[in-house]
mmCIF file of C-alpha atoms and ligand atoms in Angstrom:
data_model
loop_
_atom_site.group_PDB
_atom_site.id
_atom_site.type_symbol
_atom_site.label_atom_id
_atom_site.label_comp_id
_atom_site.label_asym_id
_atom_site.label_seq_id
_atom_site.Cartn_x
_atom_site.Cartn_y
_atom_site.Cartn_z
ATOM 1 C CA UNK T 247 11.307 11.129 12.918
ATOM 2 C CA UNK T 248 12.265 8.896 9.628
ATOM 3 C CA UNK T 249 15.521 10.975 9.032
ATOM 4 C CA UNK T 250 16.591 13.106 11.431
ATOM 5 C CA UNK T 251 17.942 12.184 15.025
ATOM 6 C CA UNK T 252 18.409 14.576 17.543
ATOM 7 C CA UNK T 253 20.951 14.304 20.456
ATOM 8 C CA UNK T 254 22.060 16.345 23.614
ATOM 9 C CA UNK T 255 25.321 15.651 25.381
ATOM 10 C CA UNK T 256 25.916 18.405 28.127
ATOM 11 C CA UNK T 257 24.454 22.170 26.763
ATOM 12 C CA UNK T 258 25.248 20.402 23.281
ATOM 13 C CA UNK T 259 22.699 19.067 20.339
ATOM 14 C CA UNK T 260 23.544 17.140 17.898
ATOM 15 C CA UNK T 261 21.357 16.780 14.611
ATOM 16 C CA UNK T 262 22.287 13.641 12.089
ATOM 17 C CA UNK T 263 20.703 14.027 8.925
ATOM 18 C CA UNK T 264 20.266 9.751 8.690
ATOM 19 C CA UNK T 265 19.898 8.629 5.577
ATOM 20 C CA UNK T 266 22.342 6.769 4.507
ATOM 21 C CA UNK T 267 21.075 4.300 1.584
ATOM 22 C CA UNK T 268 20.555 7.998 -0.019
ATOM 23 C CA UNK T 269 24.102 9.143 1.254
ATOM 24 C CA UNK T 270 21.599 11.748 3.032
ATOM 25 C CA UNK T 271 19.928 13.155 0.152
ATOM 26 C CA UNK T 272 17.771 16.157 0.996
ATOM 27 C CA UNK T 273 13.858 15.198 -0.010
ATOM 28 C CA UNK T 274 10.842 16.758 1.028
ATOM 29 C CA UNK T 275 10.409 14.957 4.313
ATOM 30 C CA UNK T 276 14.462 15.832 5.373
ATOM 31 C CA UNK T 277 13.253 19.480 5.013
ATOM 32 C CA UNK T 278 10.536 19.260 7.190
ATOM 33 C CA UNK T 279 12.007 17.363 9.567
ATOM 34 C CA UNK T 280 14.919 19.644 10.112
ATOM 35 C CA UNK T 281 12.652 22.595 10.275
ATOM 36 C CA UNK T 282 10.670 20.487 12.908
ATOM 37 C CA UNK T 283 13.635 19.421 15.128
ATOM 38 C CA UNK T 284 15.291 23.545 14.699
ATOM 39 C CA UNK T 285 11.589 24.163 16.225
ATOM 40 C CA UNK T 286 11.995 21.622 19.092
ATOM 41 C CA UNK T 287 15.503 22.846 20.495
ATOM 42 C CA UNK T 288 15.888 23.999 23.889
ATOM 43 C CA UNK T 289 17.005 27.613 23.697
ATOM 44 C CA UNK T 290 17.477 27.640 27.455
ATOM 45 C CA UNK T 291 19.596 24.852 27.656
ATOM 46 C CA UNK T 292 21.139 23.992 25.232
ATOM 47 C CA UNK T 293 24.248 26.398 23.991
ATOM 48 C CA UNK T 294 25.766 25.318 20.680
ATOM 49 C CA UNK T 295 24.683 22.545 17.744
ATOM 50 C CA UNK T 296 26.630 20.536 15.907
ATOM 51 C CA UNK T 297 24.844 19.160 11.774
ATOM 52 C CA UNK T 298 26.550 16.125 10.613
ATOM 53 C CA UNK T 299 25.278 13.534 8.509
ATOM 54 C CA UNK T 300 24.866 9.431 9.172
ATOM 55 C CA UNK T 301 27.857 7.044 8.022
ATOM 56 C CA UNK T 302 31.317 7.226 6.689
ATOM 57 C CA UNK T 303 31.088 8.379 3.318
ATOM 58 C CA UNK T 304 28.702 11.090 3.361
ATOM 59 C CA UNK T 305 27.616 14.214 5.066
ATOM 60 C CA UNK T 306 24.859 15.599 2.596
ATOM 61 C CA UNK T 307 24.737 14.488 -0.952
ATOM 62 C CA UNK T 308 22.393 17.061 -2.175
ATOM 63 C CA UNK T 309 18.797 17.266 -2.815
ATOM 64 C CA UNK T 310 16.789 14.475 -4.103
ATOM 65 C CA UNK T 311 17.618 13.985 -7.443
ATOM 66 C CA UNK T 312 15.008 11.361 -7.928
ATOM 67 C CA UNK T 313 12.321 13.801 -5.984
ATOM 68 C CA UNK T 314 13.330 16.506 -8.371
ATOM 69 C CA UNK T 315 13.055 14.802 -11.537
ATOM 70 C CA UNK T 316 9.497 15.469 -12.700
ATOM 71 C CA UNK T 317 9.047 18.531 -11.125
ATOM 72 C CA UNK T 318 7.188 21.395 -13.465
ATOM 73 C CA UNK T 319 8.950 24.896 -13.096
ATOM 74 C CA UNK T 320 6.234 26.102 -10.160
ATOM 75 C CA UNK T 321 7.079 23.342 -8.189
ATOM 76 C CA UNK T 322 10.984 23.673 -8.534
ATOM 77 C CA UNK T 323 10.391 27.348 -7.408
ATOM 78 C CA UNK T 324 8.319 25.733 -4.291
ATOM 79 C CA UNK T 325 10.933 23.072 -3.330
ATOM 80 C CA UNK T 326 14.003 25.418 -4.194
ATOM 81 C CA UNK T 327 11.952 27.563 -1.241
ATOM 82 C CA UNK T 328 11.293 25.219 0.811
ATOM 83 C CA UNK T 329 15.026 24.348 1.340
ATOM 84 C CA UNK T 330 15.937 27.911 1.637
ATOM 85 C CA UNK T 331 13.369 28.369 4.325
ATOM 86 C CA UNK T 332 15.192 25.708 6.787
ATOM 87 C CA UNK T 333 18.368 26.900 5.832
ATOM 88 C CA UNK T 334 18.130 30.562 6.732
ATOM 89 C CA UNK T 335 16.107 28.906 9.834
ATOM 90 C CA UNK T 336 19.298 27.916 10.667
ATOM 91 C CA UNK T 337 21.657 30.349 9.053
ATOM 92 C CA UNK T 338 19.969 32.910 11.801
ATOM 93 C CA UNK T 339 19.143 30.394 14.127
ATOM 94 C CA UNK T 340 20.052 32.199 17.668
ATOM 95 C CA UNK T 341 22.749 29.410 18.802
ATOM 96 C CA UNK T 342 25.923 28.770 17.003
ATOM 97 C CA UNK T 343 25.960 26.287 14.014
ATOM 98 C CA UNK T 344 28.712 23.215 14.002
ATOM 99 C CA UNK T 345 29.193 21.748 10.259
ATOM 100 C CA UNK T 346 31.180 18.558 10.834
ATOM 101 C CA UNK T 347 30.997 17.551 7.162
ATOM 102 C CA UNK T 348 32.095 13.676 7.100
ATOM 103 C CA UNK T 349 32.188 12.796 3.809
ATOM 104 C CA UNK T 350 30.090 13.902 0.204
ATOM 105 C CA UNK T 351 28.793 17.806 0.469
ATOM 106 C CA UNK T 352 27.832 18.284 -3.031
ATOM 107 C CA UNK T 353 25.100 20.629 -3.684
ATOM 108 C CA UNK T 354 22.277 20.924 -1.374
ATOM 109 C CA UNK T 355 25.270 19.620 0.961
ATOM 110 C CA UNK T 356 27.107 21.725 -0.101
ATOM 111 C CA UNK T 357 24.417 24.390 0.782
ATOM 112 C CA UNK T 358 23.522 23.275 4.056
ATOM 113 C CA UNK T 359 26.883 23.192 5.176
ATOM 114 C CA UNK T 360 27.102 27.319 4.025
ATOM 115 C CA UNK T 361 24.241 27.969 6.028
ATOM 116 C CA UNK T 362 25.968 26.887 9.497
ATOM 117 C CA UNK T 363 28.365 29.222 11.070
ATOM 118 C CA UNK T 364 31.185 26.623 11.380
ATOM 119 C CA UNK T 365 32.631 24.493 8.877
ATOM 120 C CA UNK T 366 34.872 21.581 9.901
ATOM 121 C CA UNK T 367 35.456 18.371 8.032
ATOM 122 C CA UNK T 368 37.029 15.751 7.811
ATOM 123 C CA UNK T 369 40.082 14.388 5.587
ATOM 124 C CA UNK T 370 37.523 12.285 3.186
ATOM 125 C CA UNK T 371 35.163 15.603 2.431
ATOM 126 C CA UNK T 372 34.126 16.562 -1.257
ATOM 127 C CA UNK T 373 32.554 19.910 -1.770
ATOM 128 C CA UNK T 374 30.926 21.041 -5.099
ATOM 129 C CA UNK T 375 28.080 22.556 -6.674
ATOM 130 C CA UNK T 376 27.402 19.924 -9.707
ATOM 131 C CA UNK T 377 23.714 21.506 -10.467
ATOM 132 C CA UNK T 378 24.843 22.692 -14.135
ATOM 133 C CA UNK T 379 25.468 19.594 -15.019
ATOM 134 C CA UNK T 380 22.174 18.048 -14.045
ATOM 135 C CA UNK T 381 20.264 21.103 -15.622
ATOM 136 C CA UNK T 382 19.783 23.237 -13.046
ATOM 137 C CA UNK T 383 21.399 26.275 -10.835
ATOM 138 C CA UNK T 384 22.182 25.146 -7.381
ATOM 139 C CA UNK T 385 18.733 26.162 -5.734
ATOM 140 C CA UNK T 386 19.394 25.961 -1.991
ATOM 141 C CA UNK T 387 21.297 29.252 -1.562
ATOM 142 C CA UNK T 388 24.985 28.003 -3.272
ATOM 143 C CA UNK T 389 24.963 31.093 -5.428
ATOM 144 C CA UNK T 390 24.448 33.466 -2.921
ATOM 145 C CA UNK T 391 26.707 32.279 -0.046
ATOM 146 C CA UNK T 392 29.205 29.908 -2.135
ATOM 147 C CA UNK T 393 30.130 34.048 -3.322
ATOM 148 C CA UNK T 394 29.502 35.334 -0.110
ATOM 149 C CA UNK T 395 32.477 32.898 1.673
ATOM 150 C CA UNK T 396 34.781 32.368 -1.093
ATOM 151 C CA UNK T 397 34.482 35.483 -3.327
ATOM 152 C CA UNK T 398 32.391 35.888 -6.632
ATOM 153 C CA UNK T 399 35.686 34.242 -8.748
ATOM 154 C CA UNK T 400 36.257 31.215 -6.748
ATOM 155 C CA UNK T 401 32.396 30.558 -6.504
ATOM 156 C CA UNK T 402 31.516 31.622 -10.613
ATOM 157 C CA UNK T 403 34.346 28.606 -11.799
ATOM 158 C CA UNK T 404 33.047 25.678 -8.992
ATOM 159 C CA UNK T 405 29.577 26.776 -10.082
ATOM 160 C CA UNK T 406 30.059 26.835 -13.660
ATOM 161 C CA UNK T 407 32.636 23.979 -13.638
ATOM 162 C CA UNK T 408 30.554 22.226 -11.268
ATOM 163 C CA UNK T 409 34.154 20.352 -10.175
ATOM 164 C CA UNK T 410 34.081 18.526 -6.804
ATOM 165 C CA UNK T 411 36.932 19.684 -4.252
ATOM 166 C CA UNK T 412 38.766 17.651 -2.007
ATOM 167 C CA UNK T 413 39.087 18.826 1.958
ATOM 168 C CA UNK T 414 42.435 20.389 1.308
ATOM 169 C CA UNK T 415 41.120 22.932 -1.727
ATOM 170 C CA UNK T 416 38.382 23.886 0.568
ATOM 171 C CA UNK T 417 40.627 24.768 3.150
ATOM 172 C CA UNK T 418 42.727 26.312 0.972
ATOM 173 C CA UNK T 419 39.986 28.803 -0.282
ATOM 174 C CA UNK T 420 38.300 29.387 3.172
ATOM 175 C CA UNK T 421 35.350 26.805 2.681
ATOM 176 C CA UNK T 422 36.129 24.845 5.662
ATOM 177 C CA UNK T 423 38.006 26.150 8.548
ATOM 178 C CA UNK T 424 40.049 22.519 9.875
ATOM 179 C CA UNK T 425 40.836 19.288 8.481
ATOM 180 C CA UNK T 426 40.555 16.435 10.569
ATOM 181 C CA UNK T 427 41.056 12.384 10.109
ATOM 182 C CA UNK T 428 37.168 11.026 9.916
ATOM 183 C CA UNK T 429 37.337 9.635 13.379
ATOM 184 C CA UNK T 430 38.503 12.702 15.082
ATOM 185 C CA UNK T 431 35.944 14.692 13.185
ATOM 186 C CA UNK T 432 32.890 14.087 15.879
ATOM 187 C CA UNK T 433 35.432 14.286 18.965
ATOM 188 C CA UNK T 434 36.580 17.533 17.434
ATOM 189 C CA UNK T 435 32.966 18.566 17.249
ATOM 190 C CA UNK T 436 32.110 18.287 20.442
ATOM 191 C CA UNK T 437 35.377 19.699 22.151
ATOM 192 C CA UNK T 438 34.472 23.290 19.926
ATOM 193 C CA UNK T 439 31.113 22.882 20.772
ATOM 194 C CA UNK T 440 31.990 22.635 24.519
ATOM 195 C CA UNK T 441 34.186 25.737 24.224
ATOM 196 C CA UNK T 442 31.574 27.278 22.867
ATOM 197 C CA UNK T 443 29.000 26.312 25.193
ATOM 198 C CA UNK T 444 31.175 27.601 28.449
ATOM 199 C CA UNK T 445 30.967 31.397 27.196
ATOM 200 C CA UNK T 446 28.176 33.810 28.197
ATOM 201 C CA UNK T 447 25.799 32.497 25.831
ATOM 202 C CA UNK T 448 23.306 35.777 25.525
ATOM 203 C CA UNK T 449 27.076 36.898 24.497
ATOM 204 C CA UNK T 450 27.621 35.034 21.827
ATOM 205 C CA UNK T 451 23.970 34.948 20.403
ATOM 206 C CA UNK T 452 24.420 38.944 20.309
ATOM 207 C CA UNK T 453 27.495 38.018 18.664
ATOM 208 C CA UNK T 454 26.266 36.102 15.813
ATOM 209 C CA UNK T 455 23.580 38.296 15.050
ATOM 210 C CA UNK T 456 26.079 41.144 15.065
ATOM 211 C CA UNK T 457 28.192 39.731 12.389
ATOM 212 C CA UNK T 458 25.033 38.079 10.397
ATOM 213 C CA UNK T 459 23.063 41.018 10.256
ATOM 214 C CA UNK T 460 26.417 43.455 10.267
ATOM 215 C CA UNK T 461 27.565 41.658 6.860
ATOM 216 C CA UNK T 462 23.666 42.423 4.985
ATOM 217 C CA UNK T 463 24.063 46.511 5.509
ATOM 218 C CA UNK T 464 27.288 48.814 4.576
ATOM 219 C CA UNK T 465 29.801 49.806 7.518
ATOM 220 C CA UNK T 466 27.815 52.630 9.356
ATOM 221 C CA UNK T 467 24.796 50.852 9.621
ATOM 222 C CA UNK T 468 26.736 47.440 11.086
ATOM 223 C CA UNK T 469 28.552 49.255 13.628
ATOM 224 C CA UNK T 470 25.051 50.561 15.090
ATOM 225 C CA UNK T 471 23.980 47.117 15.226
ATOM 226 C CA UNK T 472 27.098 46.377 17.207
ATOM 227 C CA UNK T 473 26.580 48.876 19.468
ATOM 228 C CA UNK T 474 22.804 47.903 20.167
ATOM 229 C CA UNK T 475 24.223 44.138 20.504
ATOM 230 C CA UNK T 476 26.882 45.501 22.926
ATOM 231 C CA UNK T 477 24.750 47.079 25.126
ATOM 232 C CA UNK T 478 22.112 44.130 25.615
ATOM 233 C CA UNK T 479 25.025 42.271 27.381
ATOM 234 C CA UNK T 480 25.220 45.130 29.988
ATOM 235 C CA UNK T 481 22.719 44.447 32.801
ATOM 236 C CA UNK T 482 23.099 40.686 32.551
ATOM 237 C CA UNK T 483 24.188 38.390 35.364
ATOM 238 C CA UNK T 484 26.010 37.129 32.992
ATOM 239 C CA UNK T 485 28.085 40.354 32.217
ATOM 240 C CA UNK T 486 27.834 41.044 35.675
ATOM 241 C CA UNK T 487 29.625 37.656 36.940
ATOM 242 C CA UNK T 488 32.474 37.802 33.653
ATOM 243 C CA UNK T 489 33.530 41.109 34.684
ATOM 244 C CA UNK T 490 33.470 40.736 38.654
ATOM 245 C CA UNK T 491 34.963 37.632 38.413
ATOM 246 C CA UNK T 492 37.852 39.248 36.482
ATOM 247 C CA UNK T 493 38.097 42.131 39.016
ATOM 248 C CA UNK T 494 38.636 39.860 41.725
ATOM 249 C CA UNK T 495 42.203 39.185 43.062
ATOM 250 C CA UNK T 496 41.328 36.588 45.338
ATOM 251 C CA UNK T 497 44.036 33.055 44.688
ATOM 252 C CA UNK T 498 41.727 30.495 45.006
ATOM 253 C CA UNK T 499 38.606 31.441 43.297
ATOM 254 C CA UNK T 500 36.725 29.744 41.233
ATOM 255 C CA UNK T 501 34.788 30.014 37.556
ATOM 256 C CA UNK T 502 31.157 28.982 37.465
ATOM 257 C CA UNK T 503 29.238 28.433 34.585
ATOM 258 C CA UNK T 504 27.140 31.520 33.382
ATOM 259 C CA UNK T 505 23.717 30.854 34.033
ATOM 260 C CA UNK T 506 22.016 32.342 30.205
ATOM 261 C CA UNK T 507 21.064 35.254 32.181
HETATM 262 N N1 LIG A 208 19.616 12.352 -4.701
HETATM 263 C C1 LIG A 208 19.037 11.151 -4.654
HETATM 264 N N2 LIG A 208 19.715 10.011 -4.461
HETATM 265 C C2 LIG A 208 21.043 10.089 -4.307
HETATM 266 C C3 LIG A 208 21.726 11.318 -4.324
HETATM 267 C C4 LIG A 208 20.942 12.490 -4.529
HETATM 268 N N3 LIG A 208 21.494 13.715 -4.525
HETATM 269 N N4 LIG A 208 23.052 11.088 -4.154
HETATM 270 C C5 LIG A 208 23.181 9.767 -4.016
HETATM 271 N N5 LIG A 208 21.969 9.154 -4.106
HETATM 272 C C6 LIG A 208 21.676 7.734 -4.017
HETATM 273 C C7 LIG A 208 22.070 6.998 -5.299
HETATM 274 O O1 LIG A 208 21.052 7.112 -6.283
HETATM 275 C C8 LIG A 208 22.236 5.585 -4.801
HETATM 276 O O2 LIG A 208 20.957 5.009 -4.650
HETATM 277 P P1 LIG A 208 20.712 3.435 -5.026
HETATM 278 O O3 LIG A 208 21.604 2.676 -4.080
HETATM 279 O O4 LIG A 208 19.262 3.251 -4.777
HETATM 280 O O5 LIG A 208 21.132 3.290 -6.439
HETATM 281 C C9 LIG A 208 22.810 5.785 -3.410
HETATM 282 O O6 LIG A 208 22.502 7.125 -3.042
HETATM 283 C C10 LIG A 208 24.300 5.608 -3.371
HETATM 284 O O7 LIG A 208 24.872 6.482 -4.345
HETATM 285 P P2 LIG A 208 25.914 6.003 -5.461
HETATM 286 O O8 LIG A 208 25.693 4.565 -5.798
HETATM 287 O O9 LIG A 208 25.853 6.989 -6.583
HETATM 288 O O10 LIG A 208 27.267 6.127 -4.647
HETATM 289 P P3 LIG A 208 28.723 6.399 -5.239
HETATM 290 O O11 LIG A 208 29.674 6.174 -4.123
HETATM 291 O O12 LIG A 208 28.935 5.622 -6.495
HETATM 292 O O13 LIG A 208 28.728 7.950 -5.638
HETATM 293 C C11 LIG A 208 28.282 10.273 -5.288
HETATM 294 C C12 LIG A 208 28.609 8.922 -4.646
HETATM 295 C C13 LIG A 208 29.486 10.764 -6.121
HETATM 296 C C14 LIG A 208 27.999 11.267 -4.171
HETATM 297 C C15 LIG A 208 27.057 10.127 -6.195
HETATM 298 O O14 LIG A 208 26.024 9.482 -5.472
HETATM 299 C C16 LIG A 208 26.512 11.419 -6.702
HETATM 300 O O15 LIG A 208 27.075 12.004 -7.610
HETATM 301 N N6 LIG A 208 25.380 11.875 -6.140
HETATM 302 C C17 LIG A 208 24.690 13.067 -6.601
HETATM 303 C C18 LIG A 208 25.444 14.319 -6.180
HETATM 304 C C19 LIG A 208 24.759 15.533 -6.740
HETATM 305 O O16 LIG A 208 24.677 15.735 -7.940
HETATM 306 N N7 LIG A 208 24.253 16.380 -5.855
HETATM 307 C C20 LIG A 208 23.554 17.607 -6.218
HETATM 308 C C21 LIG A 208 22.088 17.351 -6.295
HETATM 309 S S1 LIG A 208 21.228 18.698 -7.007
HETATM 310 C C22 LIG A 208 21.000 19.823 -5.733
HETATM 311 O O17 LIG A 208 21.474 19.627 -4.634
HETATM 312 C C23 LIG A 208 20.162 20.994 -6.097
HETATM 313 C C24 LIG A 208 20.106 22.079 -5.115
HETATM 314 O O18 LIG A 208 21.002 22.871 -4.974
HETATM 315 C C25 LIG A 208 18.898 22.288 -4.328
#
C-alpha cells in the first residue's frame, strides 16, 4: 500500500494513515486503502485497533483539498460517499476503535477521528471543522456525529465558526477523552488497547454493537437489543471460563486468556 501501513503487536493492529508531505490528507487512494486494510484484519486474532496518523504534527488534515478542487456537484456527492462508506466501515467495525490523534484533526480528521470509538490525543492536537470557509459543509459525517458527541450547540458554532480547538477545549467538551504529551500518546495507545484486548472479546463486540445500534432507536427498542446482545454471551467458553473462574475459591489459581469463543 502507498499510504496506509498496517501493524500487529500482540492481539493489537495498528493502522498509520502515512502521508506526511500531505500532513495525511484524505484522497481517493487513502479511502480505498483504508477500506482495503479494514477488509484484511484478522477478526480471530486480533482484539482491538488503534488509527493514528504518520509524524509529529499531524494525525489527519482533512480531505484532499487539491483532489477536491475541480470536482462538479455529482462527483462531490460521490467522494463525500465514498469517505462515509469507510468511515461507518469502521464506525461499526466489530472490534473496538483507538483514535490516538497526534497532531492536526481538522475536517475529514476531524471526521475520522468521530467515527472510532475512542478518542485520545495528544497535548499538540487541533480539532475543527473549517469546511465553511473553503465553501463547503464538512462532507465526511462532521455534521452528524460532531452533534451526536458534543451536542447540536457546541457542534452548530465549531461548524459555522469553523474555529480550530486546542486538546484542552476538546477535552473540555467531551471530544477527546485524555490528554497526553506526544510521546506518551502511542505508549498510551497500546497499554488501552492491551486492556482491551484481555476481556472476553465476543463480550465486548456485543458490547459495542449494543451501544452503537442502542443510540440509533428510542429507549424500548435499545434495551431489547441489549438483551439479545446479553444473551449471545451465555453459552460461550468464554462466559463459561469468566464466571467459573470467579466462582472458584481456590488461592493460587490462575487467569488465562479467553480464547474468542
Ligand atoms: N489537502 C491537501 N493538502 C493538504 C491538506 C489538505 N487537507 N492539508 C495540508 N496539505 C498539504 C499542504 O498543501 C502542504 O503541501 P505542500 O508542501 O505541497 O505545499 C503540506 O500539506 C503542508 O501543509 P502546510 O504547509 O499548510 O502546513 P502548515 O503547518 O503551514 O499548516 C495546517 C498546517 C494548518 C493543517 C494547514 O495545512 C491547513 O490548514 N490544512 C487544511 C486543513 C483543512 O482545511 N482541512 C479540511 C479539508 S476539507 C474536508 O475535510 C472536507 C470533508 O469534510 C470531507
Amino acid at each position: 500500500m502507498e499510504f496506509i501501513t498496517y501493524e500487529v503487536e500482540g492481539q493489537v493492529g495498528i493502522i498509520t494513515i502515512n502521508r506526511p508531505k500531505a500532513l495525511n490528507a484524505l484522497n481517493s487512494t487513502v479511502l480505498e486503502e483504508l477500506d482495503a486494510t479494514l477488509d484484511a484484519v484478522d477478526q480471530n486474532e486480533i482484539r482491538c485497533l488503534i488509527l493514528t496518523g504518520a509524524g509529529d504534527k499531524s494525525f489527519v488534515a482533512g480531505a484532499d483539498i487539491a483532489e477536491m478542487s475541480t470536482l462538479t456537484k455529482a462527483e462531490g456527492e460521490a467522494f463525500g460517499k465514498k469517505g462515509n462508506d469507510v468511515f461507518r466501515k469502521l464506525e461499526t467495525f466489530p472490534l473496538p476503535v483507538i483514535a490516538a490523534i497526534n497532531g492536526f484533526a481538522l475536517g475529514g480528521g476531524c471526521e475520522i477521528s468521530m467515527s472510532c470509538d475512542i478518542r485520545i490525543c495528544s497535548e499538540t492536537a487541533v480539532f475543527g471543522q473549517p469546511e465553511v470557509g473553503l465553501g463547503i459543509t464538512p462532507g465526511f459525517g462532521g455534521t452528524q456525529r460532531l452533534a451526536r458527541l458534543v451536542g447540536a450547540g457546541m457542534a452548530k458554532q465549531l461548524i459555522y465558526t469553523a474555529r480550530n480547538i486546542k486538546a484542552e477545549e476538546a477535552l473540555r467538551i467531551g471530544l477527546v477523552n485524555a490528554i497526553y504529551p506526544l510521546d506518551e500518546l502511542m505508549p498510551q495507545a497500546k497499554k488501552m488497547a492491551a486492556g482491551i484486548a484481555k476481556n472476553a472479546p465476543i463480550a465486548v463486540r456485543n458490547c459495542k454493537k449494543a451501544i452503537n445500534d442502542g443510540l440509533e432507536v428510542d429507549m424500548d427498542k435499545a434495551i431489547v437489543i441489549e438483551e439479545k446482545l446479553f444473551g449471545d454471551c451465555f453459552e460461550t467458553e468464554d462466559q463459561k471460563y469468566g464466571m467459573e473462574f470467579f466462582l472458584d475459591k481456590s488461592k493460587d489459581k490462575v487467569k488465562e486468556p479467553f480464547k474468542n469463543c
